Amino acid sequence: MSAVSVEPFLRYSRFEKPGYARSRRKAAITVTTAALIKSPSSFNCCCSLIPRRKLLSNASYFPFLDLHRVKTHTARASSTDTALVESTNDVVFKETFPLSRTEMTEGKIFVRLDQSKAKEKEDQWQQLTVGCSLPGKWILHWGVSYLDDTGSEWDQPPENMRPPGSIPVKDYAIETPLKKASEGDKFHQVKIGIDPKSPVAALNFVLKDEETGVWYQHKGRDFKVPLVDCLLDSGGGNVIGAKGGFSMWPDALASEGKDSSSRSKDPKQETRKVEGFYEELPIAKFAVIENSVTVSVIKCLKTAKNLLYLVTDLPGEVVVHWGVCRDDAKKWEIPAAPHPPETTVFKNKALRTVLQAKEDGNGRSGSFTLDEDLVGFLFVLKLNDSTWLNCMGNDFYIALPISSSIPALSGAGQSEVAPVSENTVGADQEVSHAIYTDGIINEIRSLVSDFSSEKRQKTKTKEAQESILQEIEKLAAEAYSIFRSSIPTFLDETALESEATEAPKICSGTGTGHEILLQGFNWESHKLGHWYMELKQKIEEISSLGFTVVWLPPPTESVSPEGYMPKDLYNLNSRYGNIDELKDLVKRFHGKGVKVLGDAVLNHRCAHYKNGNGVWNIFGGRLNWDDRAVVADDPHFQGRGNKSSGDNFHAAPNIDHSQEFVRKDLKEWLLWLRKEIGYDGWRLDFVRGFWGGYVKDYLDASEPYFAVGEYWDSLSYTYGELDHDQDAHRQRIVDWINATSGTAGAFDVTTKGILHTTLERCEYWRLSDQKGKPPGVVGWWPSRAVTFIENHDTGSTQGHWRFPSGKEMQGYAYILTHPGTPAVFYDHIFSHYQSEIAALISLRNRNKIHCRSTVKITKAERDVYAAIIDEKVAVKIGPGHYEPPSGPYSWSSKIEGRNYKVWEAS
């Protein structure tokens, strides 16, 4: 029945026609989503569907399938349908929303041991083949056990056993990708050659799907493939060859750590090589299925009614559960008849309409006629009784156009639409801004009323009051951003400058907004044994360079000298110095006006004692926890707590933050550090390991000035090449920040990764996303993005992900001129780059660039990127040519280096 047919949505690319991209940005009507925060002070927040909408995703707490990691895609109407619609009507809104759902698919894994056909020698080699029939990016994480080795079940195999493409993991395992032998093969597989002269007794492995991050085991334990017959009856049920099923272990193995379990073996026992076998086991995988729904709103110029068209590529029967509302309260109502075909009334509260199959058989569609006095259209999609699709845990809400926003016909029956001029677009944008900001103002008034009424009743907690005030600030900042972007260029900007230059102090997620962070150590700093004393000599210099915050290394006793394997949290005598030296260092930084962050490792902790099974999971010191403090799904440490709320770090017991006694102790510890040492805030290590809501609990208790979390995972690649669209990656970081309710920022790993490829391949177009914004977290939630180009893990002597050599200053020219909170690495500031970095810091401070500064990208091409920040600073990086545009400002060059240049407006 739909007058508009929609093709499957298309991803933006750098080859997209600029005119088409601009036409989408000129939509005059915005969409409003109700963002539900899981907190005592839940509220509805009005926001348009720009990337900021993604900031409030708490979908994991709702019974609906969610729209997390949302990407905006383009939907194109066919030429016939477009002509039909535009001939008599005015299209006022059109948007495509991605839909994500999961379905279980089943397959099998096989393990085969046979004589190798590739080795024609007197001593015939054996060949072990592991394969999987399900699609995915499969990785074999494996190690070996040696004869007479009682120290560990996992060791690295000999070099001649490692297939091409294998990567060592620490000193205990290997990771090898599974590949198809040819395009038509059903199985992904890997083949491992086994030397008959090798002392290898068994091969242990788990299987990982990199697309989902899920790890698969055999009956809850590592797969064990015995190569000698004495291990065939080793028990445990995980030995390949025994009949049994195949289980999935979602949160099981990070890429660090070593299995601490051991097995006793009798070295005198006679051993014979296993001749061969073949075994298949069932495997089940939850696959993410991507679909979309496109909503178009058309103003019928003859009837003045709103025509809403809904098209989706979802398969099978799709029911729209829908209603309308007459005001901003978004209260569901049933509209007056007529209703679409196959519509039924649900409990006198909503309507349910079965979408009709499209003529081409690809998807479903429906049309809805709505009176002009209605404010909004609300809906969710129902696939079956247990599968509902909504918008980030909330109902879809489509704001309908008000009558005044639609131009009247110049003559009755007019069927031709006048071409749209730039002036017309400007007027439409003004209406859009007015609708949007009016909604924000109404939300602010509602929140203030709620705050005031509750305050009078003296029942509102301090936490709830602060939450409401923070949300008011977010809404006000969003409204101001829209207001500023809509101001005509001929207005006097001096009146606005005073408002834009100061970012108010909000919470620990932002500090004052003007912070410049220095990482005050590298991976080798512990080797001096007196790092605190060494750093104390540089306080004057650090302060004079313009840094406002310094991040110090982990202070606690640690199994590893670098501090990231903490043991007794109250013992602050570390390889960096003792507690008195630390207190003196912090005091001296404070004397120069520099705040200090402590590196808090909350995800894991090394134990003091073994349990009855010989596993290290009993803790000593002041926090003498038992194995209830360890998560249950880390098989290496036999925890009796609940399942982990994040990814496991297998080098040490992962702490169960759901335990009340654990949270109480950690809050007391953080408060003690604040009082005893004088820390002003926290750098939080490996926050992927536990839910961000626990972080909020710790930050609410310790009330830091500033806090930032390390949420580091892999960016999106296709055939080894970095994808232009990194929305899914930055969405995961934003989701974590949102789980903390914005009380913490996060390192912008997305921006670092994009800068890597941009500079290595001279592809500066990557620095603009599909909407013309910065492509990292700084483009979505700049006030919570801590930008950086290097740290102790990525650079220093570890070099896990080193920034392109010789191009560091291009990276610093980018992060020190853009919004977000920039972080500078110790190795860079105390190097030949110091004078250039210092000049950039001075320029940032002089122009009062802050974490919410506005960015206008003026050029993003193959060999050059350029942007104007707060209309005060222009920057270009790359070998290509660029000069700031002439206009109301004159630009003067202030800083210039290898392939970068910065100007100031005057």
PDB file of N, CA, C and O in Angstrom, residues 628-686:
ATOM      1  N   ARG A 628      34.632 -15.640  47.058  1.00  0.00           N
ATOM      2  CA  ARG A 628      33.363 -15.004  46.670  1.00  0.00           C
ATOM      3  C   ARG A 628      33.597 -13.688  45.951  1.00  0.00           C
ATOM      4  O   ARG A 628      32.719 -13.179  45.254  1.00  0.00           O
ATOM      5  N   ALA A 629      34.790 -13.113  46.108  1.00  0.00           N
ATOM      6  CA  ALA A 629      35.119 -11.848  45.447  1.00  0.00           C
ATOM      7  C   ALA A 629      35.583 -12.053  44.011  1.00  0.00           C
ATOM      8  O   ALA A 629      35.856 -11.079  43.315  1.00  0.00           O
ATOM      9  N   VAL A 630      35.661 -13.305  43.562  1.00  0.00           N
ATOM     10  CA  VAL A 630      36.138 -13.614  42.211  1.00  0.00           C
ATOM     11  C   VAL A 630      34.949 -14.051  41.361  1.00  0.00           C
ATOM     12  O   VAL A 630      34.108 -14.832  41.810  1.00  0.00           O
ATOM     13  N   VAL A 631      34.881 -13.566  40.125  1.00  0.00           N
ATOM     14  CA  VAL A 631      33.755 -13.903  39.249  1.00  0.00           C
ATOM     15  C   VAL A 631      33.724 -15.403  38.991  1.00  0.00           C
ATOM     16  O   VAL A 631      34.747 -16.079  38.973  1.00  0.00           O
ATOM     17  N   ALA A 632      32.513 -15.909  38.751  1.00  0.00           N
ATOM     18  CA  ALA A 632      32.335 -17.355  38.616  1.00  0.00           C
ATOM     19  C   ALA A 632      32.746 -17.873  37.248  1.00  0.00           C
ATOM     20  O   ALA A 632      33.051 -19.057  37.099  1.00  0.00           O
ATOM     21  N   ASP A 633      32.752 -17.017  36.225  1.00  0.00           N
ATOM     22  CA  ASP A 633      32.995 -17.514  34.869  1.00  0.00           C
ATOM     23  C   ASP A 633      34.430 -17.313  34.413  1.00  0.00           C
ATOM     24  O   ASP A 633      34.713 -17.307  33.224  1.00  0.00           O
ATOM     25  N   ASP A 634      35.336 -17.166  35.356  1.00  0.00           N
ATOM     26  CA  ASP A 634      36.768 -17.208  35.043  1.00  0.00           C
ATOM     27  C   ASP A 634      37.277 -18.564  35.525  1.00  0.00           C
ATOM     28  O   ASP A 634      37.550 -18.747  36.707  1.00  0.00           O
ATOM     29  N   PRO A 635      37.394 -19.548  34.623  1.00  0.00           N
ATOM     30  CA  PRO A 635      37.679 -20.926  35.054  1.00  0.00           C
ATOM     31  C   PRO A 635      39.074 -21.105  35.634  1.00  0.00           C
ATOM     32  O   PRO A 635      39.351 -22.102  36.289  1.00  0.00           O
ATOM     33  N   HIS A 636      39.952 -20.145  35.423  1.00  0.00           N
ATOM     34  CA  HIS A 636      41.322 -20.302  35.899  1.00  0.00           C
ATOM     35  C   HIS A 636      41.443 -20.051  37.390  1.00  0.00           C
ATOM     36  O   HIS A 636      42.441 -20.432  38.003  1.00  0.00           O
ATOM     37  N   PHE A 637      40.435 -19.377  37.991  1.00  0.00           N
ATOM     38  CA  PHE A 637      40.581 -19.004  39.397  1.00  0.00           C
ATOM     39  C   PHE A 637      39.413 -19.450  40.282  1.00  0.00           C
ATOM     40  O   PHE A 637      39.330 -19.044  41.427  1.00  0.00           O
ATOM     41  N   GLN A 638      38.505 -20.263  39.763  1.00  0.00           N
ATOM     42  CA  GLN A 638      37.476 -20.952  40.555  1.00  0.00           C
ATOM     43  C   GLN A 638      36.750 -20.009  41.515  1.00  0.00           C
ATOM     44  O   GLN A 638      36.604 -20.292  42.694  1.00  0.00           O
ATOM     45  N   GLY A 639      36.283 -18.891  40.986  1.00  0.00           N
ATOM     46  CA  GLY A 639      35.548 -17.945  41.809  1.00  0.00           C
ATOM     47  C   GLY A 639      34.169 -18.453  42.177  1.00  0.00           C
ATOM     48  O   GLY A 639      33.548 -19.230  41.443  1.00  0.00           O
ATOM     49  N   ARG A 640      33.671 -17.991  43.320  1.00  0.00           N
ATOM     50  CA  ARG A 640      32.316 -18.352  43.766  1.00  0.00           C
ATOM     51  C   ARG A 640      31.377 -17.149  43.718  1.00  0.00           C
ATOM     52  O   ARG A 640      30.309 -17.164  44.310  1.00  0.00           O
ATOM     53  N   GLY A 641      31.798 -16.089  43.012  1.00  0.00           N
ATOM     54  CA  GLY A 641      30.944 -14.929  42.875  1.00  0.00           C
ATOM     55  C   GLY A 641      29.949 -15.110  41.751  1.00  0.00           C
ATOM     56  O   GLY A 641      29.689 -16.225  41.291  1.00  0.00           O
ATOM     57  N   ASN A 642      29.375 -14.011  41.291  1.00  0.00           N
ATOM     58  CA  ASN A 642      28.458 -14.041  40.154  1.00  0.00           C
ATOM     59  C   ASN A 642      29.261 -13.975  38.855  1.00  0.00           C
ATOM     60  O   ASN A 642      30.474 -13.767  38.861  1.00  0.00           O
ATOM     61  N   LYS A 643      28.562 -14.119  37.744  1.00  0.00           N
ATOM     62  CA  LYS A 643      29.232 -14.025  36.459  1.00  0.00           C
ATOM     63  C   LYS A 643      29.746 -12.613  36.236  1.00  0.00           C
ATOM     64  O   LYS A 643      29.181 -11.645  36.738  1.00  0.00           O
ATOM     65  N   SER A 644      30.790 -12.502  35.442  1.00  0.00           N
ATOM     66  CA  SER A 644      31.403 -11.211  35.171  1.00  0.00           C
ATOM     67  C   SER A 644      30.439 -10.309  34.418  1.00  0.00           C
ATOM     68  O   SER A 644      29.651 -10.774  33.587  1.00  0.00           O
ATOM     69  N   SER A 645      30.500  -9.015  34.701  1.00  0.00           N
ATOM     70  CA  SER A 645      29.673  -8.043  33.982  1.00  0.00           C
ATOM     71  C   SER A 645      30.429  -7.440  32.802  1.00  0.00           C
ATOM     72  O   SER A 645      29.949  -6.489  32.187  1.00  0.00           O
ATOM     73  N   GLY A 646      31.597  -7.992  32.477  1.00  0.00           N
ATOM     74  CA  GLY A 646      32.391  -7.498  31.353  1.00  0.00           C
ATOM     75  C   GLY A 646      33.316  -8.571  30.834  1.00  0.00           C
ATOM     76  O   GLY A 646      33.062  -9.767  30.994  1.00  0.00           O
ATOM     77  N   ASP A 647      34.404  -8.147  30.198  1.00  0.00           N
ATOM     78  CA  ASP A 647      35.397  -9.083  29.670  1.00  0.00           C
ATOM     79  C   ASP A 647      36.376  -9.488  30.762  1.00  0.00           C
ATOM     80  O   ASP A 647      36.737  -8.673  31.615  1.00  0.00           O
ATOM     81  N   ASN A 648      36.822 -10.726  30.700  1.00  0.00           N
ATOM     82  CA  ASN A 648      37.758 -11.220  31.707  1.00  0.00           C
ATOM     83  C   ASN A 648      39.207 -10.956  31.315  1.00  0.00           C
ATOM     84  O   ASN A 648      39.585 -11.035  30.155  1.00  0.00           O
ATOM     85  N   PHE A 649      40.000 -10.670  32.333  1.00  0.00           N
ATOM     86  CA  PHE A 649      41.448 -10.483  32.206  1.00  0.00           C
ATOM     87  C   PHE A 649      42.086 -11.669  32.899  1.00  0.00           C
ATOM     88  O   PHE A 649      41.985 -11.812  34.118  1.00  0.00           O
ATOM     89  N   HIS A 650      42.725 -12.552  32.128  1.00  0.00           N
ATOM     90  CA  HIS A 650      43.076 -13.853  32.698  1.00  0.00           C
ATOM     91  C   HIS A 650      44.440 -13.939  33.337  1.00  0.00           C
ATOM     92  O   HIS A 650      44.898 -15.012  33.682  1.00  0.00           O
ATOM     93  N   ALA A 651      45.095 -12.811  33.518  1.00  0.00           N
ATOM     94  CA  ALA A 651      46.375 -12.868  34.203  1.00  0.00           C
ATOM     95  C   ALA A 651      46.200 -12.879  35.718  1.00  0.00           C
ATOM     96  O   ALA A 651      47.132 -13.194  36.448  1.00  0.00           O
ATOM     97  N   ALA A 652      45.015 -12.521  36.190  1.00  0.00           N
ATOM     98  CA  ALA A 652      44.773 -12.440  37.637  1.00  0.00           C
ATOM     99  C   ALA A 652      43.283 -12.638  37.890  1.00  0.00           C
ATOM    100  O   ALA A 652      42.468 -12.497  36.970  1.00  0.00           O
ATOM    101  N   PRO A 653      42.906 -12.979  39.136  1.00  0.00           N
ATOM    102  CA  PRO A 653      41.476 -13.139  39.443  1.00  0.00           C
ATOM    103  C   PRO A 653      40.691 -11.869  39.144  1.00  0.00           C
ATOM    104  O   PRO A 653      41.064 -10.779  39.569  1.00  0.00           O
ATOM    105  N   ASN A 654      39.589 -12.019  38.399  1.00  0.00           N
ATOM    106  CA  ASN A 654      38.713 -10.898  38.080  1.00  0.00           C
ATOM    107  C   ASN A 654      37.738 -10.678  39.229  1.00  0.00           C
ATOM    108  O   ASN A 654      37.038 -11.606  39.653  1.00  0.00           O
ATOM    109  N   ILE A 655      37.676  -9.460  39.699  1.00  0.00           N
ATOM    110  CA  ILE A 655      36.890  -9.146  40.887  1.00  0.00           C
ATOM    111  C   ILE A 655      35.408  -9.031  40.536  1.00  0.00           C
ATOM    112  O   ILE A 655      35.038  -8.447  39.519  1.00  0.00           O
ATOM    113  N   ASP A 656      34.573  -9.585  41.390  1.00  0.00           N
ATOM    114  CA  ASP A 656      33.117  -9.530  41.217  1.00  0.00           C
ATOM    115  C   ASP A 656      32.566  -8.269  41.878  1.00  0.00           C
ATOM    116  O   ASP A 656      32.365  -8.223  43.087  1.00  0.00           O
ATOM    117  N   HIS A 657      32.315  -7.260  41.076  1.00  0.00           N
ATOM    118  CA  HIS A 657      31.852  -5.977  41.604  1.00  0.00           C
ATOM    119  C   HIS A 657      30.375  -5.994  41.975  1.00  0.00           C
ATOM    120  O   HIS A 657      29.884  -5.012  42.531  1.00  0.00           O
ATOM    121  N   SER A 658      29.669  -7.079  41.676  1.00  0.00           N
ATOM    122  CA  SER A 658      28.267  -7.165  42.098  1.00  0.00           C
ATOM    123  C   SER A 658      28.139  -7.469  43.591  1.00  0.00           C
ATOM    124  O   SER A 658      27.065  -7.320  44.166  1.00  0.00           O
ATOM    125  N   GLN A 659      29.245  -7.877  44.217  1.00  0.00           N
ATOM    126  CA  GLN A 659      29.222  -8.185  45.647  1.00  0.00           C
ATOM    127  C   GLN A 659      29.237  -6.886  46.455  1.00  0.00           C
ATOM    128  O   GLN A 659      30.109  -6.040  46.273  1.00  0.00           O
ATOM    129  N   GLU A 660      28.306  -6.766  47.359  1.00  0.00           N
ATOM    130  CA  GLU A 660      28.186  -5.545  48.159  1.00  0.00           C
ATOM    131  C   GLU A 660      29.448  -5.301  48.988  1.00  0.00           C
ATOM    132  O   GLU A 660      29.919  -4.161  49.100  1.00  0.00           O
ATOM    133  N   PHE A 661      30.031  -6.353  49.543  1.00  0.00           N
ATOM    134  CA  PHE A 661      31.217  -6.159  50.388  1.00  0.00           C
ATOM    135  C   PHE A 661      32.414  -5.686  49.560  1.00  0.00           C
ATOM    136  O   PHE A 661      33.252  -4.919  50.043  1.00  0.00           O
ATOM    137  N   VAL A 662      32.488  -6.131  48.299  1.00  0.00           N
ATOM    138  CA  VAL A 662      33.570  -5.683  47.423  1.00  0.00           C
ATOM    139  C   VAL A 662      33.421  -4.191  47.140  1.00  0.00           C
ATOM    140  O   VAL A 662      34.384  -3.414  47.263  1.00  0.00           O
ATOM    141  N   ARG A 663      32.227  -3.768  46.758  1.00  0.00           N
ATOM    142  CA  ARG A 663      32.009  -2.350  46.444  1.00  0.00           C
ATOM    143  C   ARG A 663      32.239  -1.471  47.661  1.00  0.00           C
ATOM    144  O   ARG A 663      32.830  -0.389  47.570  1.00  0.00           O
ATOM    145  N   LYS A 664      31.810  -1.939  48.818  1.00  0.00           N
ATOM    146  CA  LYS A 664      32.001  -1.164  50.046  1.00  0.00           C
ATOM    147  C   LYS A 664      33.493  -0.976  50.329  1.00  0.00           C
ATOM    148  O   LYS A 664      33.957   0.137  50.628  1.00  0.00           O
ATOM    149  N   ASP A 665      34.252  -2.062  50.190  1.00  0.00           N
ATOM    150  CA  ASP A 665      35.687  -1.980  50.460  1.00  0.00           C
ATOM    151  C   ASP A 665      36.409  -1.088  49.448  1.00  0.00           C
ATOM    152  O   ASP A 665      37.309  -0.322  49.806  1.00  0.00           O
ATOM    153  N   LEU A 666      36.032  -1.196  48.185  1.00  0.00           N
ATOM    154  CA  LEU A 666      36.702  -0.393  47.162  1.00  0.00           C
ATOM    155  C   LEU A 666      36.363   1.089  47.305  1.00  0.00           C
ATOM    156  O   LEU A 666      37.223   1.952  47.093  1.00  0.00           O
ATOM    157  N   LYS A 667      35.141   1.388  47.693  1.00  0.00           N
ATOM    158  CA  LYS A 667      34.789   2.795  47.925  1.00  0.00           C
ATOM    159  C   LYS A 667      35.574   3.359  49.102  1.00  0.00           C
ATOM    160  O   LYS A 667      36.062   4.500  49.046  1.00  0.00           O
ATOM    161  N   GLU A 668      35.718   2.571  50.149  1.00  0.00           N
ATOM    162  CA  GLU A 668      36.507   3.028  51.298  1.00  0.00           C
ATOM    163  C   GLU A 668      37.962   3.231  50.912  1.00  0.00           C
ATOM    164  O   GLU A 668      38.611   4.179  51.366  1.00  0.00           O
ATOM    165  N   TRP A 669      38.476   2.347  50.049  1.00  0.00           N
ATOM    166  CA  TRP A 669      39.874   2.461  49.612  1.00  0.00           C
ATOM    167  C   TRP A 669      40.084   3.737  48.797  1.00  0.00           C
ATOM    168  O   TRP A 669      41.059   4.465  48.997  1.00  0.00           O
ATOM    169  N   LEU A 670      39.170   4.005  47.862  1.00  0.00           N
ATOM    170  CA  LEU A 670      39.292   5.214  47.050  1.00  0.00           C
ATOM    171  C   LEU A 670      39.189   6.475  47.903  1.00  0.00           C
ATOM    172  O   LEU A 670      39.934   7.449  47.693  1.00  0.00           O
ATOM    173  N   LEU A 671      38.303   6.453  48.868  1.00  0.00           N
ATOM    174  CA  LEU A 671      38.188   7.603  49.773  1.00  0.00           C
ATOM    175  C   LEU A 671      39.472   7.772  50.584  1.00  0.00           C
ATOM    176  O   LEU A 671      39.923   8.900  50.842  1.00  0.00           O
ATOM    177  N   TRP A 672      40.048   6.658  51.004  1.00  0.00           N
ATOM    178  CA  TRP A 672      41.306   6.707  51.750  1.00  0.00           C
ATOM    179  C   TRP A 672      42.418   7.311  50.893  1.00  0.00           C
ATOM    180  O   TRP A 672      43.208   8.132  51.361  1.00  0.00           O
ATOM    181  N   LEU A 673      42.494   6.922  49.627  1.00  0.00           N
ATOM    182  CA  LEU A 673      43.500   7.478  48.724  1.00  0.00           C
ATOM    183  C   LEU A 673      43.300   8.984  48.533  1.00  0.00           C
ATOM    184  O   LEU A 673      44.266   9.746  48.474  1.00  0.00           O
ATOM    185  N   ARG A 674      42.052   9.393  48.418  1.00  0.00           N
ATOM    186  CA  ARG A 674      41.769  10.824  48.255  1.00  0.00           C
ATOM    187  C   ARG A 674      42.249  11.609  49.478  1.00  0.00           C
ATOM    188  O   ARG A 674      42.871  12.669  49.348  1.00  0.00           O
ATOM    189  N   LYS A 675      41.982  11.050  50.671  1.00  0.00           N
ATOM    190  CA  LYS A 675      42.309  11.768  51.910  1.00  0.00           C
ATOM    191  C   LYS A 675      43.778  11.628  52.272  1.00  0.00           C
ATOM    192  O   LYS A 675      44.454  12.607  52.620  1.00  0.00           O
ATOM    193  N   GLU A 676      44.298  10.406  52.187  1.00  0.00           N
ATOM    194  CA  GLU A 676      45.658  10.135  52.653  1.00  0.00           C
ATOM    195  C   GLU A 676      46.714  10.633  51.666  1.00  0.00           C
ATOM    196  O   GLU A 676      47.723  11.210  52.070  1.00  0.00           O
ATOM    197  N   ILE A 677      46.498  10.406  50.375  1.00  0.00           N
ATOM    198  CA  ILE A 677      47.492  10.762  49.364  1.00  0.00           C
ATOM    199  C   ILE A 677      47.197  12.132  48.758  1.00  0.00           C
ATOM    200  O   ILE A 677      48.114  12.876  48.409  1.00  0.00           O
ATOM    201  N   GLY A 678      45.934  12.437  48.621  1.00  0.00           N
ATOM    202  CA  GLY A 678      45.566  13.722  48.023  1.00  0.00           C
ATOM    203  C   GLY A 678      45.241  13.646  46.549  1.00  0.00           C
ATOM    204  O   GLY A 678      45.183  14.685  45.873  1.00  0.00           O
ATOM    205  N   TYR A 679      45.039  12.430  46.020  1.00  0.00           N
ATOM    206  CA  TYR A 679      44.650  12.303  44.618  1.00  0.00           C
ATOM    207  C   TYR A 679      43.400  13.145  44.338  1.00  0.00           C
ATOM    208  O   TYR A 679      42.467  13.198  45.140  1.00  0.00           O
ATOM    209  N   ASP A 680      43.374  13.745  43.141  1.00  0.00           N
ATOM    210  CA  ASP A 680      42.215  14.533  42.728  1.00  0.00           C
ATOM    211  C   ASP A 680      41.254  13.748  41.857  1.00  0.00           C
ATOM    212  O   ASP A 680      40.115  14.190  41.637  1.00  0.00           O
ATOM    213  N   GLY A 681      41.685  12.634  41.336  1.00  0.00           N
ATOM    214  CA  GLY A 681      40.822  11.844  40.461  1.00  0.00           C
ATOM    215  C   GLY A 681      41.495  10.564  40.050  1.00  0.00           C
ATOM    216  O   GLY A 681      42.528  10.173  40.606  1.00  0.00           O
ATOM    217  N   TRP A 682      40.908   9.918  39.023  1.00  0.00           N
ATOM    218  CA  TRP A 682      41.338   8.562  38.704  1.00  0.00           C
ATOM    219  C   TRP A 682      41.492   8.351  37.206  1.00  0.00           C
ATOM    220  O   TRP A 682      40.696   8.862  36.404  1.00  0.00           O
ATOM    221  N   ARG A 683      42.514   7.588  36.848  1.00  0.00           N
ATOM    222  CA  ARG A 683      42.572   6.913  35.563  1.00  0.00           C
ATOM    223  C   ARG A 683      42.211   5.465  35.878  1.00  0.00           C
ATOM    224  O   ARG A 683      42.861   4.818  36.705  1.00  0.00           O
ATOM    225  N   LEU A 684      41.174   4.944  35.253  1.00  0.00           N
ATOM    226  CA  LEU A 684      40.635   3.629  35.583  1.00  0.00           C
ATOM    227  C   LEU A 684      41.100   2.605  34.549  1.00  0.00           C
ATOM    228  O   LEU A 684      40.824   2.741  33.356  1.00  0.00           O
ATOM    229  N   ASP A 685      41.783   1.587  35.014  1.00  0.00           N
ATOM    230  CA  ASP A 685      42.391   0.589  34.140  1.00  0.00           C
ATOM    231  C   ASP A 685      41.368  -0.464  33.704  1.00  0.00           C
ATOM    232  O   ASP A 685      40.492  -0.860  34.485  1.00  0.00           O
ATOM    233  N   PHE A 686      41.457  -0.924  32.473  1.00  0.00           N
ATOM    234  CA  PHE A 686      40.693  -2.057  31.927  1.00  0.00           C
ATOM    235  C   PHE A 686      39.220  -2.027  32.342  1.00  0.00           C
ATOM    236  O   PHE A 686      38.699  -2.966  32.928  1.00  0.00           O
TER     237      PHE A 686
END
